PDB file of C-alpha atoms in Angstrom:
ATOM      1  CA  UNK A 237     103.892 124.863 105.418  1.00  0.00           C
ATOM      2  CA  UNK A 238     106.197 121.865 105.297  1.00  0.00           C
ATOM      3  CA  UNK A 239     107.017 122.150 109.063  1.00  0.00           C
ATOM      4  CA  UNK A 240     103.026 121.655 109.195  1.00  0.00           C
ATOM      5  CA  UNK A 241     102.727 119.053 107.059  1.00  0.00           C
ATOM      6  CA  UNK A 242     105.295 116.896 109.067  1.00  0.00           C
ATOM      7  CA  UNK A 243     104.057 117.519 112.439  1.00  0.00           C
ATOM      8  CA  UNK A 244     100.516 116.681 110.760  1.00  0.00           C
ATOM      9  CA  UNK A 245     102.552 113.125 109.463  1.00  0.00           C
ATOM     10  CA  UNK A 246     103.897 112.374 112.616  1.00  0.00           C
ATOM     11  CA  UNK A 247     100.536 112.522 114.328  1.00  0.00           C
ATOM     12  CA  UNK A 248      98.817 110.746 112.060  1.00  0.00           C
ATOM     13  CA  UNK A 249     101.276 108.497 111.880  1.00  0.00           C
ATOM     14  CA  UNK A 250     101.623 107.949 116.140  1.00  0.00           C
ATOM     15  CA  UNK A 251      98.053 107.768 116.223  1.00  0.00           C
ATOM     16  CA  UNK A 252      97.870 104.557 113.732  1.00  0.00           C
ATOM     17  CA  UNK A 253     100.830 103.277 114.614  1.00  0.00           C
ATOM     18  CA  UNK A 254     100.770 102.824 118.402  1.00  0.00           C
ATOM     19  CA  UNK A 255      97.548 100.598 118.439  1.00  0.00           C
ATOM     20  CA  UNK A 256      98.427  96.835 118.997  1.00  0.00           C
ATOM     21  CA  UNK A 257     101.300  94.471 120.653  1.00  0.00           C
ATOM     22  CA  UNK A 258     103.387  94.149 116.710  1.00  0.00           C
ATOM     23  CA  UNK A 259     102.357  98.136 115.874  1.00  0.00           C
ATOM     24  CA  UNK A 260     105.059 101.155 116.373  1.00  0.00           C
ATOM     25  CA  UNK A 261     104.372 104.985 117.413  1.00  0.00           C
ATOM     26  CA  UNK A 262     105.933 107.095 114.136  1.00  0.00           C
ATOM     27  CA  UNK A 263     107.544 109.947 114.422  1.00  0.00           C
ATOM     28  CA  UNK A 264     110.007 112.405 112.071  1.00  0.00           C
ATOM     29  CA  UNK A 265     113.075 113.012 113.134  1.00  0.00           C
ATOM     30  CA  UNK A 266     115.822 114.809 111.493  1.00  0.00           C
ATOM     31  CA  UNK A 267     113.855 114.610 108.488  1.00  0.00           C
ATOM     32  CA  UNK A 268     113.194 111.330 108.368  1.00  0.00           C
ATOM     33  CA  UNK A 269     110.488 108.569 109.647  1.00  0.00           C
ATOM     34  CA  UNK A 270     111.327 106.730 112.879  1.00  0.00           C
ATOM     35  CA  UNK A 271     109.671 104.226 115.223  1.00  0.00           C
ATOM     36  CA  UNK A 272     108.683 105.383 119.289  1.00  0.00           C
ATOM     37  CA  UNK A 273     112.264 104.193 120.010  1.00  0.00           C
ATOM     38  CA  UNK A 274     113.726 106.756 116.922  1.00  0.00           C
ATOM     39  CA  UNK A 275     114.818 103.647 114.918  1.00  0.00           C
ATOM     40  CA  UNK A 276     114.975 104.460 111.456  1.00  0.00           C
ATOM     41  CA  UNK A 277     111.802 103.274 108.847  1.00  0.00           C
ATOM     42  CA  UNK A 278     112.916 102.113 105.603  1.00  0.00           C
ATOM     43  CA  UNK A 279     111.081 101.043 102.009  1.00  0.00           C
ATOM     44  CA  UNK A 280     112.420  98.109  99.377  1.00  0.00           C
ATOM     45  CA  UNK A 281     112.939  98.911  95.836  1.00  0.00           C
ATOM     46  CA  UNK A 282     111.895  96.130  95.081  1.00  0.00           C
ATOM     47  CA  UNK A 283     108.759  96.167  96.636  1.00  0.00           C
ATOM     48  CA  UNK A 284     105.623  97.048  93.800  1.00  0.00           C
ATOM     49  CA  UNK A 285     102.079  97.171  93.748  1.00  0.00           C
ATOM     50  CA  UNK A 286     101.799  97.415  97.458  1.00  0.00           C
ATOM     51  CA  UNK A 287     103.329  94.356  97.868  1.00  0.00           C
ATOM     52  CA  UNK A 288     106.334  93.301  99.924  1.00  0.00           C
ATOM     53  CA  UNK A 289     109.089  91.483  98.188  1.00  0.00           C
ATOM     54  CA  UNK A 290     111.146  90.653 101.099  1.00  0.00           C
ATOM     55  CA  UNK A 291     110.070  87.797 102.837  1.00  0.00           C
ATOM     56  CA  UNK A 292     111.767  84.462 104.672  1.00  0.00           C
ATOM     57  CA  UNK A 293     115.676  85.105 105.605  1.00  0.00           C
ATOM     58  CA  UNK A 294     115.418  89.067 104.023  1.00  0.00           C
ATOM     59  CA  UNK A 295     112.100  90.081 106.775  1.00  0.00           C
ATOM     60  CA  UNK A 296     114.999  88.530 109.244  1.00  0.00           C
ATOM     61  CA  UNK A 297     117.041  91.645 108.416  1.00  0.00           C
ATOM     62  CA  UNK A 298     114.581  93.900 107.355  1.00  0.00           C
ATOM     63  CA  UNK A 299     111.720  93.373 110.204  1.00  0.00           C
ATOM     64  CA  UNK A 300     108.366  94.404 108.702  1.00  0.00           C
ATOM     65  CA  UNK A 301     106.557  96.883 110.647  1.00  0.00           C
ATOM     66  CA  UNK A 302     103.613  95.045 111.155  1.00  0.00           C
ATOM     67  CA  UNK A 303      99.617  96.567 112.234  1.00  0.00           C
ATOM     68  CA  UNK A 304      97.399  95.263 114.416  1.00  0.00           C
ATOM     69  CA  UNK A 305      94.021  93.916 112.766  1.00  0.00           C
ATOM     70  CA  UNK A 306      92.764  96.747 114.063  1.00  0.00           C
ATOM     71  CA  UNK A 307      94.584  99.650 113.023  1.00  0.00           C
ATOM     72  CA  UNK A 308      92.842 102.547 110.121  1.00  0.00           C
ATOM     73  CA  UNK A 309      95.206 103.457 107.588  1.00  0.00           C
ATOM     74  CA  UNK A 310      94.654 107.371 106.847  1.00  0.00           C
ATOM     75  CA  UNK A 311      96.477 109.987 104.661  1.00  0.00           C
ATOM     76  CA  UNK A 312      99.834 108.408 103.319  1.00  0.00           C
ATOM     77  CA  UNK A 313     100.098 105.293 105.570  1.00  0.00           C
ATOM     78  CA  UNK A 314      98.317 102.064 104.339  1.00  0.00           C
ATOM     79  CA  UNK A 315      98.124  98.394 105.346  1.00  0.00           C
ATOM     80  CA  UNK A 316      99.122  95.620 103.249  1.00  0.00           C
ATOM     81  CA  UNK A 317      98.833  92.235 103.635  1.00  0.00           C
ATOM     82  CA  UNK A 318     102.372  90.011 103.362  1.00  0.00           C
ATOM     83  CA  UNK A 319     102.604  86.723 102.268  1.00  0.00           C
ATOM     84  CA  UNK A 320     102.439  85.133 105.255  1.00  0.00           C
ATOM     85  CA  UNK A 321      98.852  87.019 105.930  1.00  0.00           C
ATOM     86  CA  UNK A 322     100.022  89.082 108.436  1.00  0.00           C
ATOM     87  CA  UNK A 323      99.108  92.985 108.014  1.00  0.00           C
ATOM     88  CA  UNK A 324     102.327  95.574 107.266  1.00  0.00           C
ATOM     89  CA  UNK A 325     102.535  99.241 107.470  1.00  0.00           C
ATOM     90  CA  UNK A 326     102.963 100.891 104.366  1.00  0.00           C
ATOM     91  CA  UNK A 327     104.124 104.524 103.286  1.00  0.00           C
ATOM     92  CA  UNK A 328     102.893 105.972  99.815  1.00  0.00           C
ATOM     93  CA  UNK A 329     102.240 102.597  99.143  1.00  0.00           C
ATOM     94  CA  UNK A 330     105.954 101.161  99.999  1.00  0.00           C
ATOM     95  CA  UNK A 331     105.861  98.506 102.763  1.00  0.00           C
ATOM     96  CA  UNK A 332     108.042  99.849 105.780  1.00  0.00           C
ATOM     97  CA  UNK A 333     110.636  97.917 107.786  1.00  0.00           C
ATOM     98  CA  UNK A 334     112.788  98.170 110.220  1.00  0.00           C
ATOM     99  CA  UNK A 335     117.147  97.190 109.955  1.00  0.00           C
ATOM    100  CA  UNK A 336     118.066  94.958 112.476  1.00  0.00           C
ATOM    101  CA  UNK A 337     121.823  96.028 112.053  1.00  0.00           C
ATOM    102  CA  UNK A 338     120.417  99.451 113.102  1.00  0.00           C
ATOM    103  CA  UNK A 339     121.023  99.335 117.301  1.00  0.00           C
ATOM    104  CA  UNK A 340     120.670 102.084 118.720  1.00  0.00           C
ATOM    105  CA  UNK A 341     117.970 105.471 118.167  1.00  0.00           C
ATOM    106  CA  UNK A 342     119.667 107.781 115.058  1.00  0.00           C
ATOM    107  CA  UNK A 343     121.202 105.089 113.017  1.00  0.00           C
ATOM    108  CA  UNK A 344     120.682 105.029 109.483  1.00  0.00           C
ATOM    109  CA  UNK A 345     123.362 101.843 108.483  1.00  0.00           C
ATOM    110  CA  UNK A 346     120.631 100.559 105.807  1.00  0.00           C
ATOM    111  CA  UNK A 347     120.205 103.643 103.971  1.00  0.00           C
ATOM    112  CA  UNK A 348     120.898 103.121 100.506  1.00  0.00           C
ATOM    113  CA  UNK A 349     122.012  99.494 101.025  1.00  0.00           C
ATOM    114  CA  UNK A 350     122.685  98.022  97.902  1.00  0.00           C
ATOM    115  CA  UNK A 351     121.475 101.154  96.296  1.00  0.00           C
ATOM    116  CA  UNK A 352     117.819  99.704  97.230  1.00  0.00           C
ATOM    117  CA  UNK A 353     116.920 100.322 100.713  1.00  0.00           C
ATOM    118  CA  UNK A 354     115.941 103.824 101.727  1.00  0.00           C
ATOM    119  CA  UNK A 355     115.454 105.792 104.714  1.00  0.00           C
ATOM    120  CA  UNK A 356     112.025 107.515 104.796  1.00  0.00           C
ATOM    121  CA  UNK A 357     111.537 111.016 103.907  1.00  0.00           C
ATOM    122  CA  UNK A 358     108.197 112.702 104.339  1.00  0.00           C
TER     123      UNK A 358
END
């Protein structure tokens, strides 16, 4: 049942995400969420309400993964709009980023960064 329910994610989830120039194919890997390239997805802690907190110089590190105006949220993933008025992916209502100090498919160097990053598990 739970092998079902994460190959049902990861559809939905490539399906919404690989519409539009800014929007990312999702898959699970390992147990966790990662983009088309298998970069890891992370959420905030700080992020409430379905609303991002990290903005300015922390988006710099933490890259939003942002949805094209025309993508359908469906099942877990939502959009929310950031304070800029751009459109976000979120997860369970947790805006998801990328790390840029992440390079290369696999690595997980933001997970549990500062005890408030986290990588996503579905």
């Amino acid at each position: 049942m739970r092998t079902q329910l994460a190959a049902t994610l990861a559809l939905s989830c490539a399906a919404l995400f690989s519409a539009g120039a800014h929007a990312q194919a999702v898959k699970t890997q390992d147990g966790i969420l990662v983009n088309s390239a298998g970069m890891t997805l992370y959420t905030f802690d700080k992020d409430a309400g379905g609303k991002s907190a990290c903005n300015d110089q922390c988006a710099k590190i933490w890259p939003p993964v942002t949805a094209a105006a025309d993508a359908k949220a469906s099942g877990d993933l939502s959009i929310i709009t950031r304070d800029d008025g751009s459109k976000q992916w979120a997860y369970k209502g947790k805006p998801v980023y990328l790390y840029a100090k992440d390079t290369k498919p696999g690595d997980k160097t933001g997970d549990n960064f500062k005890d408030v990053w986290h990588v996503i598990k579905p």
